[in-house]
Tab-separated table of N, CA and C in Angstrom:
chain	number	residue	atom	x	y	z
A	1	MET	N	109.683	48.926	168.992
A	1	MET	CA	108.601	49.499	168.215
A	1	MET	C	108.302	50.902	168.748
A	2	PRO	N	108.236	51.887	167.883
A	2	PRO	CA	107.915	53.249	168.339
A	2	PRO	C	106.532	53.312	168.984
A	3	GLN	N	106.405	54.262	169.898
A	3	GLN	CA	105.126	54.521	170.564
A	3	GLN	C	104.815	56.005	170.454
A	4	ILE	N	103.543	56.333	170.568
A	4	ILE	CA	103.130	57.732	170.640
A	4	ILE	C	102.729	57.999	172.078
A	5	ILE	N	103.402	58.974	172.694
A	5	ILE	CA	103.182	59.286	174.101
A	5	ILE	C	102.863	60.770	174.230
A	6	GLU	N	101.893	61.080	175.070
A	6	GLU	CA	101.529	62.470	175.371
A	6	GLU	C	102.381	62.926	176.554
A	7	PHE	N	103.137	64.004	176.363
A	7	PHE	CA	103.972	64.551	177.431
A	7	PHE	C	103.439	65.911	177.854
A	8	PRO	N	103.517	66.207	179.160
A	8	PRO	CA	103.183	67.555	179.625
A	8	PRO	C	104.356	68.487	179.333
A	9	PRO	N	104.206	69.781	179.586
A	9	PRO	CA	105.368	70.672	179.472
A	9	PRO	C	106.452	70.195	180.446
A	10	ARG	N	107.705	70.269	180.005
A	10	ARG	CA	108.819	69.801	180.847
A	10	ARG	C	109.867	70.906	180.946
A	11	PRO	N	109.986	71.531	182.147
A	11	PRO	CA	110.980	72.599	182.307
A	11	PRO	C	112.398	72.034	182.329
A	12	TYR	N	113.346	72.866	181.911
A	12	TYR	CA	114.751	72.448	181.912
A	12	TYR	C	115.659	73.660	181.947
A	13	LEU	N	116.906	73.391	182.290
A	13	LEU	CA	117.983	74.365	182.121
A	13	LEU	C	118.859	73.850	181.004
A	14	GLY	N	119.353	74.761	180.181
A	14	GLY	CA	120.165	74.309	179.063
A	14	GLY	C	121.035	75.407	178.500
A	15	VAL	N	121.725	75.040	177.455
A	15	VAL	CA	122.581	75.975	176.735
A	15	VAL	C	122.386	75.707	175.241
A	16	ARG	N	122.295	76.773	174.459
A	16	ARG	CA	122.066	76.656	173.015
A	16	ARG	C	123.303	77.125	172.268
A	17	ARG	N	123.657	76.381	171.221
A	17	ARG	CA	124.798	76.732	170.393
A	17	ARG	C	124.490	76.428	168.931
A	18	THR	N	125.130	77.169	168.054
A	18	THR	CA	125.161	76.843	166.637
A	18	THR	C	126.456	76.092	166.417
A	19	ILE	N	126.333	74.881	165.885
A	19	ILE	CA	127.488	73.988	165.777
A	19	ILE	C	127.542	73.358	164.380
A	20	THR	N	128.566	72.541	164.183
A	20	THR	CA	128.699	71.719	162.978
A	20	THR	C	128.678	70.255	163.411
A	21	MET	N	128.670	69.368	162.461
A	21	MET	CA	128.669	67.937	162.784
A	21	MET	C	129.933	67.529	163.544
A	22	THR	N	131.011	68.274	163.372
A	22	THR	CA	132.255	67.919	164.065
A	22	THR	C	132.471	68.712	165.355
A	23	SER	N	131.526	69.597	165.694
A	23	SER	CA	131.719	70.377	166.925
A	23	SER	C	130.594	70.162	167.942
A	24	PHE	N	129.969	68.981	167.924
A	24	PHE	CA	128.923	68.660	168.893
A	24	PHE	C	129.409	68.813	170.324
A	25	HIS	N	130.695	68.563	170.546
A	25	HIS	CA	131.234	68.646	171.908
A	25	HIS	C	131.038	70.026	172.522
A	26	LEU	N	130.943	71.073	171.702
A	26	LEU	CA	130.773	72.425	172.233
A	26	LEU	C	129.458	72.580	172.994
A	27	VAL	N	128.484	71.777	172.654
A	27	VAL	CA	127.214	71.812	173.371
A	27	VAL	C	127.061	70.579	174.266
A	28	ALA	N	127.364	69.397	173.748
A	28	ALA	CA	127.155	68.162	174.516
A	28	ALA	C	128.007	68.119	175.786
A	29	ASP	N	129.220	68.629	175.722
A	29	ASP	CA	130.104	68.597	176.886
A	29	ASP	C	129.630	69.511	178.009
A	30	ARG	N	128.635	70.325	177.763
A	30	ARG	CA	128.107	71.221	178.793
A	30	ARG	C	127.120	70.520	179.733
A	31	ILE	N	126.664	69.316	179.369
A	31	ILE	CA	125.667	68.620	180.197
A	31	ILE	C	126.177	68.412	181.617
A	32	GLY	N	127.417	67.953	181.770
A	32	GLY	CA	127.973	67.746	183.110
A	32	GLY	C	127.997	69.033	183.920
A	33	GLU	N	128.340	70.114	183.265
A	33	GLU	CA	128.358	71.421	183.938
A	33	GLU	C	126.960	71.822	184.401
A	34	ILE	N	125.953	71.603	183.554
A	34	ILE	CA	124.579	71.947	183.928
A	34	ILE	C	124.147	71.124	185.138
A	35	ILE	N	124.447	69.842	185.132
A	35	ILE	CA	124.107	68.989	186.273
A	35	ILE	C	124.814	69.487	187.529
A	36	GLY	N	126.077	69.885	187.398
A	36	GLY	CA	126.826	70.421	188.541
A	36	GLY	C	126.212	71.707	189.078
A	37	ARG	N	125.759	72.560	188.180
A	37	ARG	CA	125.144	73.822	188.625
A	37	ARG	C	123.804	73.564	189.293
A	38	LEU	N	123.090	72.555	188.829
A	38	LEU	CA	121.853	72.177	189.526
A	38	LEU	C	122.170	71.677	190.933
A	39	ALA	N	123.212	70.873	191.055
A	39	ALA	CA	123.607	70.367	192.372
A	39	ALA	C	123.961	71.521	193.314
A	40	GLU	N	124.642	72.540	192.787
A	40	GLU	CA	124.968	73.719	193.602
A	40	GLU	C	123.708	74.403	194.120
A	41	ARG	N	122.633	74.319	193.351
A	41	ARG	CA	121.351	74.913	193.755
A	41	ARG	C	120.528	73.958	194.618
A	42	GLY	N	121.026	72.732	194.828
A	42	GLY	CA	120.289	71.748	195.613
A	42	GLY	C	119.147	71.100	194.851
A	43	THR	N	119.263	71.071	193.532
A	43	THR	CA	118.207	70.517	192.680
A	43	THR	C	118.737	69.312	191.919
A	44	ALA	N	118.014	68.211	192.001
A	44	ALA	CA	118.371	67.010	191.238
A	44	ALA	C	117.689	67.061	189.878
A	45	PRO	N	118.323	66.522	188.849
A	45	PRO	CA	117.662	66.450	187.542
A	45	PRO	C	116.337	65.692	187.649
A	46	ALA	N	115.366	66.102	186.836
A	46	ALA	CA	114.052	65.461	186.835
A	46	ALA	C	113.916	64.471	185.681
A	47	GLY	N	115.027	64.082	185.099
A	47	GLY	CA	115.004	63.155	183.981
A	47	GLY	C	116.359	63.132	183.304
A	48	ALA	N	116.410	62.406	182.205
A	48	ALA	CA	117.663	62.228	181.471
A	48	ALA	C	118.075	63.510	180.758
A	49	PRO	N	119.379	63.814	180.748
A	49	PRO	CA	119.858	64.952	179.956
A	49	PRO	C	119.609	64.690	178.476
A	50	PHE	N	119.561	65.763	177.703
A	50	PHE	CA	119.185	65.600	176.303
A	50	PHE	C	119.878	66.614	175.415
A	51	LEU	N	119.823	66.321	174.122
A	51	LEU	CA	120.118	67.294	173.081
A	51	LEU	C	118.810	67.569	172.367
A	52	ARG	N	118.529	68.858	172.155
A	52	ARG	CA	117.334	69.286	171.432
A	52	ARG	C	117.784	69.969	170.149
A	53	TYR	N	117.291	69.454	169.038
A	53	TYR	CA	117.638	69.999	167.729
A	53	TYR	C	116.589	71.026	167.314
A	54	HIS	N	117.005	72.275	167.151
A	54	HIS	CA	116.095	73.327	166.709
A	54	HIS	C	116.105	73.439	165.194
A	55	SER	N	117.300	73.459	164.595
A	55	SER	CA	117.371	73.513	163.138
A	55	SER	C	118.556	72.691	162.656
A	56	ILE	N	118.365	72.126	161.467
A	56	ILE	CA	119.383	71.269	160.859
A	56	ILE	C	119.524	71.677	159.399
A	57	ASP	N	120.720	72.103	159.049
A	57	ASP	CA	121.043	72.460	157.666
A	57	ASP	C	122.252	71.622	157.271
A	58	MET	N	121.980	70.429	156.757
A	58	MET	CA	123.071	69.506	156.431
A	58	MET	C	123.937	70.032	155.291
A	59	ALA	N	123.350	70.721	154.327
A	59	ALA	CA	124.124	71.228	153.194
A	59	ALA	C	125.181	72.221	153.662
A	60	ALA	N	124.845	73.058	154.628
A	60	ALA	CA	125.786	74.056	155.143
A	60	ALA	C	126.535	73.561	156.382
A	61	ASP	N	126.239	72.312	156.824
A	61	ASP	CA	126.845	71.759	158.042
A	61	ASP	C	126.652	72.730	159.211
A	62	ARG	N	125.390	73.099	159.432
A	62	ARG	CA	125.049	74.060	160.484
A	62	ARG	C	123.827	73.547	161.232
A	63	LEU	N	123.970	73.400	162.551
A	63	LEU	CA	122.880	72.942	163.397
A	63	LEU	C	122.734	73.889	164.582
A	64	VAL	N	121.500	74.123	164.987
A	64	VAL	CA	121.241	74.854	166.216
A	64	VAL	C	120.715	73.815	167.201
A	65	VAL	N	121.503	73.619	168.276
A	65	VAL	CA	121.244	72.525	169.208
A	65	VAL	C	121.336	73.048	170.635
A	66	GLU	N	120.500	72.490	171.498
A	66	GLU	CA	120.585	72.769	172.929
A	66	GLU	C	120.971	71.499	173.665
A	67	ALA	N	121.794	71.647	174.690
A	67	ALA	CA	121.997	70.601	175.683
A	67	ALA	C	121.139	71.014	176.862
A	68	GLY	N	120.345	70.092	177.384
A	68	GLY	CA	119.458	70.440	178.478
A	68	GLY	C	119.360	69.351	179.519
A	69	VAL	N	118.935	69.779	180.702
A	69	VAL	CA	118.692	68.861	181.805
A	69	VAL	C	117.329	69.219	182.389
A	70	PRO	N	116.391	68.256	182.393
A	70	PRO	CA	115.070	68.526	182.961
A	70	PRO	C	115.170	68.841	184.453
A	71	VAL	N	114.288	69.734	184.904
A	71	VAL	CA	114.235	70.119	186.318
A	71	VAL	C	112.798	69.922	186.813
A	72	PRO	N	112.624	69.753	188.136
A	72	PRO	CA	111.281	69.473	188.655
A	72	PRO	C	110.295	70.630	188.520
A	73	ALA	N	110.788	71.841	188.486
A	73	ALA	CA	109.930	73.029	188.369
A	73	ALA	C	110.727	74.108	187.643
A	74	PRO	N	110.045	75.055	187.017
A	74	PRO	CA	110.776	76.122	186.326
A	74	PRO	C	111.779	76.804	187.253
A	75	MET	N	112.914	77.161	186.685
A	75	MET	CA	113.993	77.807	187.421
A	75	MET	C	114.401	79.064	186.678
A	76	ASP	N	115.187	79.902	187.342
A	76	ASP	CA	115.716	81.102	186.701
A	76	ASP	C	116.958	80.761	185.897
A	77	ALA	N	117.121	81.449	184.776
A	77	ALA	CA	118.341	81.325	183.984
A	77	ALA	C	119.487	81.977	184.750
A	78	GLU	N	120.704	81.588	184.426
A	78	GLU	CA	121.873	82.241	185.021
A	78	GLU	C	123.036	82.152	184.056
A	79	ASP	N	123.844	83.192	184.038
A	79	ASP	CA	124.981	83.266	183.119
A	79	ASP	C	124.511	82.925	181.710
A	80	ASP	N	125.144	81.939	181.059
A	80	ASP	CA	124.713	81.589	179.706
A	80	ASP	C	123.732	80.419	179.686
A	81	LEU	N	123.264	79.982	180.867
A	81	LEU	CA	122.255	78.920	180.913
A	81	LEU	C	120.874	79.532	180.700
A	82	LEU	N	120.102	78.899	179.842
A	82	LEU	CA	118.750	79.361	179.606
A	82	LEU	C	117.777	78.501	180.395
A	83	ALA	N	116.689	79.097	180.791
A	83	ALA	CA	115.596	78.373	181.432
A	83	ALA	C	114.485	78.291	180.401
A	84	ALA	N	114.040	77.080	180.100
A	84	ALA	CA	113.038	76.904	179.050
A	84	ALA	C	112.155	75.717	179.401
A	85	THR	N	111.218	75.434	178.510
A	85	THR	CA	110.285	74.333	178.712
A	85	THR	C	110.104	73.590	177.396
A	86	LEU	N	110.232	72.274	177.463
A	86	LEU	CA	109.903	71.459	176.297
A	86	LEU	C	108.388	71.518	176.128
A	87	PRO	N	107.912	71.697	174.905
A	87	PRO	CA	106.469	71.850	174.714
A	87	PRO	C	105.704	70.552	174.974
A	88	ALA	N	104.515	70.714	175.536
A	88	ALA	CA	103.611	69.580	175.711
A	88	ALA	C	103.184	69.076	174.343
A	89	GLY	N	102.726	67.859	174.308
A	89	GLY	CA	102.186	67.343	173.065
A	89	GLY	C	102.425	65.866	172.898
A	90	ARG	N	102.035	65.405	171.729
A	90	ARG	CA	102.217	63.998	171.370
A	90	ARG	C	103.578	63.836	170.706
A	91	TYR	N	104.323	62.855	171.198
A	91	TYR	CA	105.661	62.579	170.686
A	91	TYR	C	105.752	61.115	170.261
A	92	VAL	N	106.403	60.891	169.137
A	92	VAL	CA	106.788	59.534	168.775
A	92	VAL	C	108.089	59.279	169.502
A	93	THR	N	108.160	58.162	170.204
A	93	THR	CA	109.346	57.864	170.987
A	93	THR	C	109.776	56.420	170.783
A	94	THR	N	111.070	56.223	170.787
A	94	THR	CA	111.657	54.892	170.700
A	94	THR	C	113.009	54.942	171.395
A	95	THR	N	113.543	53.779	171.724
A	95	THR	CA	114.843	53.709	172.386
A	95	THR	C	115.853	53.062	171.457
A	96	HIS	N	117.010	53.698	171.357
A	96	HIS	CA	118.143	53.150	170.601
A	96	HIS	C	119.145	52.608	171.604
A	97	HIS	N	119.558	51.360	171.435
A	97	HIS	CA	120.618	50.774	172.255
A	97	HIS	C	121.857	50.652	171.371
A	98	GLY	N	122.914	51.354	171.755
A	98	GLY	CA	124.149	51.284	170.987
A	98	GLY	C	124.878	52.607	170.987
A	99	HIS	N	125.936	52.649	170.228
A	99	HIS	CA	126.811	53.818	170.156
A	99	HIS	C	126.048	55.024	169.594
A	100	PRO	N	126.270	56.219	170.148
A	100	PRO	CA	125.610	57.420	169.616
A	100	PRO	C	125.900	57.670	168.136
A	101	ASP	N	127.006	57.156	167.618
A	101	ASP	CA	127.293	57.317	166.197
A	101	ASP	C	126.227	56.659	165.316
A	102	GLN	N	125.450	55.750	165.892
A	102	GLN	CA	124.405	55.051	165.148
A	102	GLN	C	123.056	55.767	165.204
A	103	LEU	N	123.000	56.896	165.904
A	103	LEU	CA	121.718	57.580	166.083
A	103	LEU	C	121.134	58.117	164.780
A	104	ALA	N	121.967	58.546	163.854
A	104	ALA	CA	121.447	59.067	162.583
A	104	ALA	C	120.609	58.001	161.880
A	105	GLY	N	121.080	56.772	161.867
A	105	GLY	CA	120.318	55.679	161.262
A	105	GLY	C	119.043	55.385	162.024
A	106	ALA	N	119.102	55.462	163.358
A	106	ALA	CA	117.913	55.229	164.180
A	106	ALA	C	116.869	56.313	163.926
A	107	VAL	N	117.317	57.566	163.791
A	107	VAL	CA	116.379	58.659	163.497
A	107	VAL	C	115.760	58.459	162.121
A	108	GLU	N	116.556	58.094	161.140
A	108	GLU	CA	116.025	57.872	159.792
A	108	GLU	C	114.977	56.759	159.808
A	109	SER	N	115.227	55.691	160.548
A	109	SER	CA	114.243	54.603	160.664
A	109	SER	C	112.953	55.109	161.312
A	110	LEU	N	113.096	55.948	162.339
A	110	LEU	CA	111.926	56.495	163.017
A	110	LEU	C	111.138	57.420	162.089
A	111	LEU	N	111.827	58.248	161.329
A	111	LEU	CA	111.156	59.131	160.380
A	111	LEU	C	110.421	58.319	159.306
A	112	ARG	N	111.058	57.268	158.823
A	112	ARG	CA	110.440	56.403	157.808
A	112	ARG	C	109.178	55.740	158.382
A	113	TRP	N	109.273	55.230	159.620
A	113	TRP	CA	108.126	54.613	160.282
A	113	TRP	C	106.979	55.620	160.384
A	114	GLY	N	107.295	56.847	160.782
A	114	GLY	CA	106.269	57.873	160.909
A	114	GLY	C	105.579	58.169	159.586
A	115	ARG	N	106.377	58.242	158.509
A	115	ARG	CA	105.789	58.472	157.184
A	115	ARG	C	104.846	57.327	156.814
A	116	GLU	N	105.286	56.088	157.097
A	116	GLU	CA	104.448	54.922	156.791
A	116	GLU	C	103.138	54.944	157.576
A	117	GLN	N	103.162	55.532	158.761
A	117	GLN	CA	101.962	55.624	159.603
A	117	GLN	C	101.106	56.845	159.253
A	118	GLY	N	101.591	57.694	158.364
A	118	GLY	CA	100.861	58.898	157.985
A	118	GLY	C	100.922	59.995	159.040
A	119	LEU	N	101.963	59.986	159.863
A	119	LEU	CA	102.100	60.973	160.931
A	119	LEU	C	102.698	62.271	160.387
A	120	GLU	N	102.372	63.386	161.050
A	120	GLU	CA	102.922	64.682	160.662
A	120	GLU	C	103.786	65.209	161.791
A	121	TRP	N	105.044	65.427	161.492
A	121	TRP	CA	106.000	65.924	162.483
A	121	TRP	C	105.804	67.422	162.717
A	122	ASP	N	106.181	67.867	163.897
A	122	ASP	CA	106.216	69.302	164.203
A	122	ASP	C	107.503	69.837	163.571
A	123	LEU	N	107.453	70.005	162.257
A	123	LEU	CA	108.632	70.294	161.445
A	123	LEU	C	108.230	71.165	160.275
A	124	THR	N	109.015	72.192	160.040
A	124	THR	CA	108.872	72.967	158.810
A	124	THR	C	110.222	72.958	158.118
A	125	GLU	N	110.170	72.998	156.810
A	125	GLU	CA	111.406	73.021	156.029
A	125	GLU	C	111.381	74.235	155.131
A	126	LYS	N	112.475	75.006	155.164
A	126	LYS	CA	112.577	76.183	154.317
A	126	LYS	C	113.988	76.247	153.761
A	127	ASP	N	114.102	76.322	152.451
A	127	ASP	CA	115.394	76.406	151.766
A	127	ASP	C	116.337	75.286	152.192
A	128	GLY	N	115.783	74.079	152.370
A	128	GLY	CA	116.595	72.924	152.728
A	128	GLY	C	116.967	72.834	154.191
A	129	VAL	N	116.463	73.750	155.020
A	129	VAL	CA	116.769	73.743	156.457
A	129	VAL	C	115.550	73.220	157.208
A	130	GLU	N	115.773	72.204	158.044
A	130	GLU	CA	114.710	71.661	158.887
A	130	GLU	C	114.616	72.484	160.162
A	131	HIS	N	113.406	72.899	160.524
A	131	HIS	CA	113.147	73.622	161.774
A	131	HIS	C	112.163	72.775	162.580
A	132	TRP	N	112.653	72.230	163.683
A	132	TRP	CA	111.871	71.311	164.500
A	132	TRP	C	111.213	72.033	165.663
A	133	GLY	N	109.935	71.700	165.900
A	133	GLY	CA	109.249	72.196	167.089
A	133	GLY	C	109.847	71.577	168.336
A	134	CYS	N	110.116	70.265	168.273
A	134	CYS	CA	110.816	69.598	169.373
A	134	CYS	C	111.292	68.228	168.900
A	135	ARG	N	112.599	68.107	168.764
A	135	ARG	CA	113.251	66.849	168.392
A	135	ARG	C	114.343	66.610	169.416
A	136	LEU	N	114.253	65.469	170.116
A	136	LEU	CA	115.121	65.210	171.260
A	136	LEU	C	115.863	63.885	171.154
A	137	GLU	N	117.072	63.890	171.730
A	137	GLU	CA	117.826	62.681	172.054
A	137	GLU	C	118.063	62.739	173.553
A	138	LEU	N	117.471	61.807	174.301
A	138	LEU	CA	117.621	61.774	175.756
A	138	LEU	C	118.603	60.662	176.121
A	139	TYR	N	119.639	61.015	176.853
A	139	TYR	CA	120.727	60.091	177.164
A	139	TYR	C	120.486	59.450	178.522
A	140	ARG	N	119.942	58.234	178.489
A	140	ARG	CA	119.537	57.558	179.726
A	140	ARG	C	120.692	56.869	180.441
A	141	THR	N	121.794	56.661	179.765
A	141	THR	CA	122.919	55.952	180.362
A	141	THR	C	123.922	56.942	180.927
A	142	ASP	N	124.291	56.745	182.178
A	142	ASP	CA	125.302	57.582	182.823
A	142	ASP	C	126.675	57.069	182.406
A	143	PRO	N	127.467	57.874	181.688
A	143	PRO	CA	128.771	57.395	181.214
A	143	PRO	C	129.747	57.091	182.349
A	144	ARG	N	129.488	57.596	183.550
A	144	ARG	CA	130.348	57.255	184.689
A	144	ARG	C	130.090	55.834	185.157
A	145	VAL	N	128.863	55.332	184.912
A	145	VAL	CA	128.486	53.973	185.301
A	145	VAL	C	128.789	52.994	184.172
A	146	GLU	N	128.511	53.414	182.929
A	146	GLU	CA	128.741	52.571	181.749
A	146	GLU	C	129.565	53.352	180.732
A	147	PRO	N	130.897	53.232	180.801
A	147	PRO	CA	131.743	53.995	179.873
A	147	PRO	C	131.729	53.471	178.431
A	148	ASP	N	131.296	52.227	178.220
A	148	ASP	CA	131.265	51.667	176.872
A	148	ASP	C	130.060	52.222	176.121
A	149	MET	N	130.312	53.115	175.173
A	149	MET	CA	129.238	53.774	174.446
A	149	MET	C	128.386	52.800	173.631
A	150	ASN	N	128.904	51.612	173.357
A	150	ASN	CA	128.125	50.605	172.637
A	150	ASN	C	126.988	50.060	173.485
A	151	ASN	N	127.018	50.312	174.788
A	151	ASN	CA	125.981	49.834	175.701
A	151	ASN	C	125.049	50.945	176.171
A	152	TRP	N	125.095	52.096	175.538
A	152	TRP	CA	124.254	53.220	175.956
A	152	TRP	C	122.836	53.087	175.411
A	153	ASP	N	121.880	53.609	176.191
A	153	ASP	CA	120.485	53.699	175.766
A	153	ASP	C	120.130	55.169	175.565
A	154	THR	N	119.576	55.468	174.407
A	154	THR	CA	119.183	56.831	174.058
A	154	THR	C	117.739	56.806	173.576
A	155	ASP	N	116.898	57.610	174.215
A	155	ASP	CA	115.518	57.737	173.758
A	155	ASP	C	115.449	58.823	172.692
A	156	LEU	N	114.738	58.542	171.635
A	156	LEU	CA	114.457	59.537	170.606
A	156	LEU	C	113.008	59.955	170.778
A	157	GLN	N	112.759	61.253	170.821
A	157	GLN	CA	111.396	61.783	170.950
A	157	GLN	C	111.217	62.889	169.927
A	158	LEU	N	110.259	62.698	169.023
A	158	LEU	CA	109.957	63.687	167.983
A	158	LEU	C	108.498	64.092	168.117
A	159	ARG	N	108.273	65.382	168.257
A	159	ARG	CA	106.923	65.893	168.490
A	159	ARG	C	106.106	65.868	167.201
A	160	LEU	N	104.840	65.520	167.362
A	160	LEU	CA	103.893	65.521	166.252
A	160	LEU	C	103.094	66.823	166.255
A	161	THR	N	102.494	67.149	165.106
A	161	THR	CA	101.652	68.355	165.044
A	161	THR	C	100.318	68.083	165.703
């Protein structure tokens, strides 16, 4: 069952890319590198790595997505890594257990639930393009520990207005 949780600002290091539905690897595959660069700095992640969706244009197959890793305190950007902060606020959150290919259905169920509850997402739509204030998929399962993607746990967090 989805819950509404108040989150404080959460700093992270990440990388942003404009991708298509078939090129998610260009951003998602950077998570391991970000974790490695944090280790080089002597910093452990402060939470699960995530994908943050900034804009979604399904008609044009164009998405602006960040791969990020939470950090305990703000850090400096380096090279093509950006230093940013997830905005504070109220988020609808739920956990999906299963293959990441099933996340689209889980998100649709969460959006439907929110509509039924009369909730307003931190979302604007212009010319068929969704622009999210903060829409996250947090990957709680370490693929080195559990390689079977059917056993992965992914938290979905969508910010409310």
